[in-house]
Amino acid sequence: MEKLPKIALPAVFVLIVLVILISKSAITIDSGHAGVLYTLGSGVDPERPPLDEGLTFVAPWNSVIEYEVRQQEEPETMSVLSSNGLDIKLDASVLYQPIYSDLGRLHKEKGKDYLIRVLKPAVRSAARSVVGRYTPEQLYSSKRDAIQQEIFEETKAIVEKQYIQLNSILIRDVTLPPTIKEAIERKLKQEQESLEYEFRLVTAKKEAEKVTIEAQGKADANKILSASLTDKILRDKGIDATLKLSQSPNSKVVIVGGGEAGLPLILGND
C-alpha cells in the first residue's frame, strides 16, 4: 500500500504528458479551408499536398498554417486617370481564391498576406493601364463592360503565375467629376433627342411614300380600266344589268330601246 503512491504519480504524469501531446497533435481544419504543414526540421515543403478539412494528426513539434480555399470577395476602391488626364474613381469587387494544389508554394513564396502583396497591386496596376486608354464618356456609358473584362484579363495574367485563381472583377460604380458627369449627361440627352427626331422624319417619309404609291396604283388601275371600256362593252353590261332587274319580283315596265344609247328603260314601282 505504501508503494502505490510512488507508482501512481509517474503514471499520472505520463498520462498528462500523453494528453498534452495528443491535444497538440490533433488539428481540426475548418470547412472550406486547407492546411500547409510546417515541420520543425525543414519548414514548408512546396511539393507536399495540402491537408484537407477535418481532423488530422501531426507531430506536436510541427504546426499547420490554415488557408481559406473557397472563393472570397475583396472590395476595392481605386483612383485612376482617364485618357485625357481626368481623375476617375472606380468601385470594384475582386473574386478570387488560392490555387489549392499550389498552396504550399503560395505560403513559401508569398505568405498569408498574399492579398496585400500580390492581388491588390495587380488589380490597381491593370485598372490604371486599362482606364488610361478610354475617355470619361466611354467609362460612363458604352465601354464599361469592355473595361471590366480588360481589367480582369490583365490582372489574371499577373496573378495566375503567383498561385492565385482570379474568378472575376466586377465594376460596381464609376464616379466622374461632377462637371464632367453633367456635361456627358447633357450630351447623351441631346443625342437621344436627335435620334428621336430623325426617327420621326424617317417614319413620316415612309408614310408619304406609302400614300404616293397607293395613289399611283389607283391612278394606273383607273387608266387601264378606262382604256378597256368600249361602247360595245358598256352596252353589254347595261343589258346584263337590265335583265337582272327584270327578274326582280317588284312590278315594272321595260321599254326596249328607250335610252340614249339604245339600252332598255325600266319603269315600275314596288
mmCIF file of C-alpha atoms in Angstrom:
data_model
loop_
_atom_site.group_PDB
_atom_site.id
_atom_site.type_symbol
_atom_site.label_atom_id
_atom_site.label_comp_id
_atom_site.label_asym_id
_atom_site.label_seq_id
_atom_site.Cartn_x
_atom_site.Cartn_y
_atom_site.Cartn_z
ATOM 1 C CA MET A 1 0.000 0.000 0.000
ATOM 2 C CA GLU A 2 2.904 2.319 0.714
ATOM 3 C CA LYS A 3 4.389 1.664 -2.774
ATOM 4 C CA LEU A 4 1.167 2.507 -4.627
ATOM 5 C CA PRO A 5 1.561 6.276 -4.485
ATOM 6 C CA LYS A 6 5.117 6.011 -5.840
ATOM 7 C CA ILE A 7 3.869 4.040 -8.880
ATOM 8 C CA ALA A 8 0.755 6.142 -9.396
ATOM 9 C CA LEU A 9 2.474 9.505 -9.579
ATOM 10 C CA PRO A 10 4.674 8.668 -12.582
ATOM 11 C CA ALA A 11 1.696 7.053 -14.306
ATOM 12 C CA VAL A 12 -0.378 10.162 -13.797
ATOM 13 C CA PHE A 13 2.482 12.288 -15.075
ATOM 14 C CA VAL A 14 2.868 10.130 -18.185
ATOM 15 C CA LEU A 15 -0.886 10.269 -18.774
ATOM 16 C CA ILE A 16 -0.873 14.042 -18.543
ATOM 17 C CA VAL A 17 2.020 14.278 -20.995
ATOM 18 C CA LEU A 18 0.210 11.962 -23.405
ATOM 19 C CA VAL A 19 -2.935 14.060 -23.232
ATOM 20 C CA ILE A 20 -0.930 17.202 -23.942
ATOM 21 C CA LEU A 21 0.877 15.569 -26.863
ATOM 22 C CA ILE A 22 -2.361 14.260 -28.352
ATOM 23 C CA SER A 23 -4.034 17.644 -27.972
ATOM 24 C CA LYS A 24 -1.068 19.284 -29.676
ATOM 25 C CA SER A 25 -1.036 16.669 -32.431
ATOM 26 C CA ALA A 26 -4.760 16.732 -33.228
ATOM 27 C CA ILE A 27 -5.534 19.568 -35.663
ATOM 28 C CA THR A 28 -9.037 20.382 -36.881
ATOM 29 C CA ILE A 29 -9.201 22.227 -40.197
ATOM 30 C CA ASP A 30 -12.436 24.134 -40.809
ATOM 31 C CA SER A 31 -14.751 23.543 -43.757
ATOM 32 C CA GLY A 32 -13.637 25.399 -46.869
ATOM 33 C CA HIS A 33 -10.079 25.597 -45.580
ATOM 34 C CA ALA A 34 -6.863 23.656 -46.151
ATOM 35 C CA GLY A 35 -3.643 23.408 -44.197
ATOM 36 C CA VAL A 36 0.040 23.840 -45.027
ATOM 37 C CA LEU A 37 2.331 21.680 -42.863
ATOM 38 C CA TYR A 38 5.346 23.394 -41.311
ATOM 39 C CA THR A 39 7.930 20.942 -39.969
ATOM 40 C CA LEU A 40 10.481 21.940 -37.387
ATOM 41 C CA GLY A 41 13.331 20.423 -39.349
ATOM 42 C CA SER A 42 12.700 21.592 -42.943
ATOM 43 C CA GLY A 43 9.912 24.171 -42.867
ATOM 44 C CA VAL A 44 7.306 24.083 -45.657
ATOM 45 C CA ASP A 45 7.700 21.577 -48.452
ATOM 46 C CA PRO A 46 6.116 23.235 -51.552
ATOM 47 C CA GLU A 47 5.661 19.865 -53.221
ATOM 48 C CA ARG A 48 3.643 18.413 -50.321
ATOM 49 C CA PRO A 49 -0.151 18.302 -50.923
ATOM 50 C CA PRO A 50 -2.255 20.491 -48.613
ATOM 51 C CA LEU A 51 -4.022 18.984 -45.613
ATOM 52 C CA ASP A 52 -7.758 18.611 -46.210
ATOM 53 C CA GLU A 53 -10.505 19.911 -43.935
ATOM 54 C CA GLY A 54 -11.419 17.834 -40.899
ATOM 55 C CA LEU A 55 -9.367 16.174 -38.171
ATOM 56 C CA THR A 56 -5.712 15.395 -38.846
ATOM 57 C CA PHE A 57 -2.736 14.455 -36.666
ATOM 58 C CA VAL A 58 0.741 15.932 -36.900
ATOM 59 C CA ALA A 59 3.824 15.705 -34.731
ATOM 60 C CA PRO A 60 3.465 18.040 -31.754
ATOM 61 C CA TRP A 61 6.649 19.926 -32.683
ATOM 62 C CA ASN A 62 5.219 20.716 -36.140
ATOM 63 C CA SER A 63 2.467 23.223 -36.951
ATOM 64 C CA VAL A 64 -0.261 23.754 -39.559
ATOM 65 C CA ILE A 65 -0.949 27.086 -41.293
ATOM 66 C CA GLU A 66 -4.589 27.264 -42.339
ATOM 67 C CA TYR A 67 -5.828 28.928 -45.549
ATOM 68 C CA GLU A 68 -9.336 29.579 -46.788
ATOM 69 C CA VAL A 69 -9.598 27.964 -50.213
ATOM 70 C CA ARG A 70 -13.182 28.988 -51.031
ATOM 71 C CA GLN A 71 -13.978 31.923 -53.314
ATOM 72 C CA GLN A 72 -13.525 35.198 -51.464
ATOM 73 C CA GLU A 73 -14.571 38.761 -52.270
ATOM 74 C CA GLU A 74 -12.376 41.795 -51.774
ATOM 75 C CA PRO A 75 -13.911 45.271 -52.304
ATOM 76 C CA GLU A 76 -11.514 47.662 -53.980
ATOM 77 C CA THR A 77 -11.776 51.425 -54.498
ATOM 78 C CA MET A 78 -9.289 52.934 -56.923
ATOM 79 C CA SER A 79 -8.481 56.400 -58.256
ATOM 80 C CA VAL A 80 -7.209 56.231 -61.827
ATOM 81 C CA LEU A 81 -6.689 58.647 -64.716
ATOM 82 C CA SER A 82 -8.615 58.603 -67.993
ATOM 83 C CA SER A 83 -7.018 59.119 -71.399
ATOM 84 C CA ASN A 84 -7.365 62.912 -71.077
ATOM 85 C CA GLY A 85 -5.951 63.036 -67.543
ATOM 86 C CA LEU A 86 -9.174 63.315 -65.525
ATOM 87 C CA ASP A 87 -9.360 61.619 -62.120
ATOM 88 C CA ILE A 88 -11.810 58.694 -62.177
ATOM 89 C CA LYS A 89 -12.931 56.702 -59.144
ATOM 90 C CA LEU A 90 -13.684 53.001 -59.604
ATOM 91 C CA ASP A 91 -15.514 50.810 -57.082
ATOM 92 C CA ALA A 92 -14.928 47.138 -57.818
ATOM 93 C CA SER A 93 -15.286 43.692 -56.291
ATOM 94 C CA VAL A 94 -12.485 41.181 -56.806
ATOM 95 C CA LEU A 95 -13.488 37.496 -56.608
ATOM 96 C CA TYR A 96 -10.546 35.182 -56.012
ATOM 97 C CA GLN A 97 -9.195 32.107 -54.220
ATOM 98 C CA PRO A 98 -5.786 30.472 -53.791
ATOM 99 C CA ILE A 99 -4.961 27.623 -56.164
ATOM 100 C CA TYR A 100 -5.417 24.553 -53.968
ATOM 101 C CA SER A 101 -2.647 22.414 -55.446
ATOM 102 C CA ASP A 102 -0.139 25.283 -55.113
ATOM 103 C CA LEU A 103 -0.963 26.205 -51.538
ATOM 104 C CA GLY A 104 2.498 25.189 -50.266
ATOM 105 C CA ARG A 105 4.235 27.302 -52.905
ATOM 106 C CA LEU A 106 1.934 30.246 -52.170
ATOM 107 C CA HIS A 107 2.781 30.134 -48.479
ATOM 108 C CA LYS A 108 6.512 29.683 -49.032
ATOM 109 C CA GLU A 109 6.844 32.487 -51.612
ATOM 110 C CA LYS A 110 4.069 34.974 -50.720
ATOM 111 C CA GLY A 111 2.741 34.160 -47.252
ATOM 112 C CA LYS A 112 -0.735 34.504 -45.775
ATOM 113 C CA ASP A 113 -0.940 38.194 -46.704
ATOM 114 C CA TYR A 114 -0.761 37.403 -50.442
ATOM 115 C CA LEU A 115 -3.854 39.552 -50.932
ATOM 116 C CA ILE A 116 -1.931 42.705 -49.995
ATOM 117 C CA ARG A 117 1.385 41.616 -51.501
ATOM 118 C CA VAL A 118 0.142 40.341 -54.855
ATOM 119 C CA LEU A 119 -3.550 40.676 -55.694
ATOM 120 C CA LYS A 120 -4.315 44.290 -54.767
ATOM 121 C CA PRO A 121 -1.265 45.751 -56.537
ATOM 122 C CA ALA A 122 -2.040 43.682 -59.627
ATOM 123 C CA VAL A 123 -5.660 44.903 -59.773
ATOM 124 C CA ARG A 124 -4.628 48.538 -59.365
ATOM 125 C CA SER A 125 -1.906 48.271 -61.983
ATOM 126 C CA ALA A 126 -4.303 46.680 -64.507
ATOM 127 C CA ALA A 127 -7.004 49.272 -63.765
ATOM 128 C CA ARG A 128 -4.599 52.183 -64.361
ATOM 129 C CA SER A 129 -3.412 50.634 -67.596
ATOM 130 C CA VAL A 130 -6.903 49.919 -68.970
ATOM 131 C CA VAL A 131 -8.709 53.089 -67.864
ATOM 132 C CA GLY A 132 -5.898 55.207 -69.288
ATOM 133 C CA ARG A 133 -6.946 54.071 -72.768
ATOM 134 C CA TYR A 134 -10.521 55.412 -72.523
ATOM 135 C CA THR A 135 -12.287 58.760 -72.268
ATOM 136 C CA PRO A 136 -14.614 59.625 -69.337
ATOM 137 C CA GLU A 137 -17.613 59.340 -71.658
ATOM 138 C CA GLN A 138 -16.677 55.784 -72.628
ATOM 139 C CA LEU A 139 -16.127 54.870 -68.979
ATOM 140 C CA TYR A 140 -19.516 56.294 -68.026
ATOM 141 C CA SER A 141 -21.614 54.672 -70.733
ATOM 142 C CA SER A 142 -20.771 52.374 -73.600
ATOM 143 C CA LYS A 143 -17.447 50.773 -72.678
ATOM 144 C CA ARG A 144 -17.957 49.762 -69.037
ATOM 145 C CA ASP A 145 -18.349 46.039 -69.767
ATOM 146 C CA ALA A 146 -15.325 46.034 -72.076
ATOM 147 C CA ILE A 147 -13.220 47.868 -69.470
ATOM 148 C CA GLN A 148 -14.276 45.407 -66.777
ATOM 149 C CA GLN A 149 -13.253 42.459 -68.966
ATOM 150 C CA GLU A 150 -9.908 44.027 -69.881
ATOM 151 C CA ILE A 151 -9.038 44.713 -66.233
ATOM 152 C CA PHE A 152 -9.908 41.102 -65.410
ATOM 153 C CA GLU A 153 -7.761 39.668 -68.192
ATOM 154 C CA GLU A 154 -4.720 41.830 -67.395
ATOM 155 C CA THR A 155 -4.946 41.079 -63.668
ATOM 156 C CA LYS A 156 -5.378 37.367 -64.298
ATOM 157 C CA ALA A 157 -2.244 37.283 -66.444
ATOM 158 C CA ILE A 158 -0.294 38.674 -63.483
ATOM 159 C CA VAL A 159 -1.669 36.622 -60.565
ATOM 160 C CA GLU A 160 -2.191 33.189 -62.105
ATOM 161 C CA LYS A 161 1.597 32.748 -62.204
ATOM 162 C CA GLN A 162 1.681 33.514 -58.485
ATOM 163 C CA TYR A 163 -0.658 30.728 -57.380
ATOM 164 C CA ILE A 164 -3.842 32.842 -57.183
ATOM 165 C CA GLN A 165 -7.008 31.975 -59.088
ATOM 166 C CA LEU A 166 -8.860 35.110 -60.216
ATOM 167 C CA ASN A 167 -12.540 34.343 -60.856
ATOM 168 C CA SER A 168 -13.978 37.744 -61.723
ATOM 169 C CA ILE A 169 -13.654 41.505 -61.352
ATOM 170 C CA LEU A 170 -16.954 43.394 -61.145
ATOM 171 C CA ILE A 171 -17.074 47.171 -61.623
ATOM 172 C CA ARG A 172 -19.811 48.357 -59.255
ATOM 173 C CA ASP A 173 -19.572 52.077 -59.906
ATOM 174 C CA VAL A 174 -17.666 54.673 -61.917
ATOM 175 C CA THR A 175 -17.520 58.132 -60.334
ATOM 176 C CA LEU A 176 -16.621 61.095 -62.544
ATOM 177 C CA PRO A 177 -16.014 64.731 -61.549
ATOM 178 C CA PRO A 178 -19.473 66.373 -61.216
ATOM 179 C CA THR A 179 -18.957 68.871 -64.047
ATOM 180 C CA ILE A 180 -17.833 66.132 -66.445
ATOM 181 C CA LYS A 181 -20.746 63.904 -65.468
ATOM 182 C CA GLU A 182 -23.275 66.698 -66.071
ATOM 183 C CA ALA A 183 -21.733 67.513 -69.464
ATOM 184 C CA ILE A 184 -21.867 63.863 -70.534
ATOM 185 C CA GLU A 185 -25.498 63.519 -69.414
ATOM 186 C CA ARG A 186 -26.475 66.650 -71.383
ATOM 187 C CA LYS A 187 -24.717 65.328 -74.464
ATOM 188 C CA LEU A 188 -26.402 61.931 -74.159
ATOM 189 C CA LYS A 189 -29.795 63.614 -73.772
ATOM 190 C CA GLN A 190 -29.222 65.729 -76.883
ATOM 191 C CA GLU A 191 -28.142 62.668 -78.856
ATOM 192 C CA GLN A 192 -31.271 60.828 -77.742
ATOM 193 C CA GLU A 193 -33.500 63.728 -78.782
ATOM 194 C CA SER A 194 -31.717 63.923 -82.142
ATOM 195 C CA LEU A 195 -32.209 60.199 -82.748
ATOM 196 C CA GLU A 196 -35.889 60.525 -81.830
ATOM 197 C CA TYR A 197 -36.337 63.436 -84.288
ATOM 198 C CA GLU A 198 -34.605 61.508 -87.060
ATOM 199 C CA PHE A 199 -36.879 58.558 -86.379
ATOM 200 C CA ARG A 200 -39.967 60.748 -86.733
ATOM 201 C CA LEU A 201 -38.650 62.153 -90.025
ATOM 202 C CA VAL A 202 -37.978 58.681 -91.419
ATOM 203 C CA THR A 203 -41.421 57.476 -90.311
ATOM 204 C CA ALA A 204 -43.156 60.477 -91.951
ATOM 205 C CA LYS A 205 -41.167 59.982 -95.162
ATOM 206 C CA LYS A 206 -42.111 56.316 -95.336
ATOM 207 C CA GLU A 207 -45.785 57.147 -94.716
ATOM 208 C CA ALA A 208 -45.723 59.751 -97.517
ATOM 209 C CA GLU A 209 -44.095 57.239 -99.878
ATOM 210 C CA LYS A 210 -46.782 54.696 -98.979
ATOM 211 C CA VAL A 211 -49.599 57.185 -99.763
ATOM 212 C CA THR A 212 -47.919 58.135 -103.052
ATOM 213 C CA ILE A 213 -47.536 54.502 -104.094
ATOM 214 C CA GLU A 214 -51.187 53.739 -103.238
ATOM 215 C CA ALA A 215 -52.409 56.794 -105.178
ATOM 216 C CA GLN A 216 -50.242 55.905 -108.176
ATOM 217 C CA GLY A 217 -51.585 52.360 -108.090
ATOM 218 C CA LYS A 218 -55.178 53.564 -108.132
ATOM 219 C CA ALA A 219 -54.458 56.001 -110.971
ATOM 220 C CA ASP A 220 -52.797 53.271 -113.043
ATOM 221 C CA ALA A 221 -55.726 50.916 -112.395
ATOM 222 C CA ASN A 222 -58.278 53.551 -113.449
ATOM 223 C CA LYS A 223 -56.246 54.330 -116.536
ATOM 224 C CA ILE A 224 -56.158 50.679 -117.568
ATOM 225 C CA LEU A 225 -59.885 50.286 -116.850
ATOM 226 C CA SER A 226 -60.836 53.384 -118.857
ATOM 227 C CA ALA A 227 -58.809 52.207 -121.822
ATOM 228 C CA SER A 228 -60.556 48.821 -121.817
ATOM 229 C CA LEU A 229 -64.176 50.106 -121.643
ATOM 230 C CA THR A 230 -65.529 50.386 -125.237
ATOM 231 C CA ASP A 231 -69.116 51.376 -126.204
ATOM 232 C CA LYS A 232 -69.948 47.744 -127.007
ATOM 233 C CA ILE A 233 -68.751 46.538 -123.583
ATOM 234 C CA LEU A 234 -70.770 49.238 -121.855
ATOM 235 C CA ARG A 235 -73.949 48.239 -123.804
ATOM 236 C CA ASP A 236 -73.447 44.594 -122.953
ATOM 237 C CA LYS A 237 -73.043 45.405 -119.253
ATOM 238 C CA GLY A 238 -76.189 47.593 -119.419
ATOM 239 C CA ILE A 239 -78.169 44.742 -120.970
ATOM 240 C CA ASP A 240 -76.941 42.325 -118.281
ATOM 241 C CA ALA A 241 -77.977 44.755 -115.557
ATOM 242 C CA THR A 242 -81.410 45.234 -117.166
ATOM 243 C CA LEU A 243 -82.011 41.501 -117.329
ATOM 244 C CA LYS A 244 -81.196 41.127 -113.642
ATOM 245 C CA LEU A 245 -83.602 43.960 -112.769
ATOM 246 C CA SER A 246 -86.345 42.454 -114.892
ATOM 247 C CA GLN A 247 -86.150 39.259 -112.851
ATOM 248 C CA SER A 248 -87.000 41.176 -109.681
ATOM 249 C CA PRO A 249 -90.445 40.342 -108.160
ATOM 250 C CA ASN A 250 -91.313 44.073 -107.995
ATOM 251 C CA SER A 251 -93.761 45.339 -110.681
ATOM 252 C CA LYS A 252 -92.093 47.203 -113.567
ATOM 253 C CA VAL A 253 -92.370 48.218 -117.247
ATOM 254 C CA VAL A 254 -89.447 47.510 -119.596
ATOM 255 C CA ILE A 255 -89.178 49.750 -122.705
ATOM 256 C CA VAL A 256 -86.713 48.310 -125.178
ATOM 257 C CA GLY A 257 -84.506 50.879 -126.925
ATOM 258 C CA GLY A 258 -85.682 53.782 -124.816
ATOM 259 C CA GLY A 259 -82.279 55.055 -123.688
ATOM 260 C CA GLU A 260 -79.892 57.426 -125.458
ATOM 261 C CA ALA A 261 -77.578 54.504 -126.237
ATOM 262 C CA GLY A 262 -80.436 52.258 -127.260
ATOM 263 C CA LEU A 263 -80.494 50.460 -123.927
ATOM 264 C CA PRO A 264 -83.759 49.285 -122.369
ATOM 265 C CA LEU A 265 -85.556 51.536 -119.877
ATOM 266 C CA ILE A 266 -87.250 50.089 -116.822
ATOM 267 C CA LEU A 267 -90.266 51.839 -115.349
ATOM 268 C CA GLY A 268 -92.075 50.485 -112.389
ATOM 269 C CA ASN A 269 -92.854 50.752 -108.686
ATOM 270 C CA ASP A 270 -92.693 48.466 -105.695
#
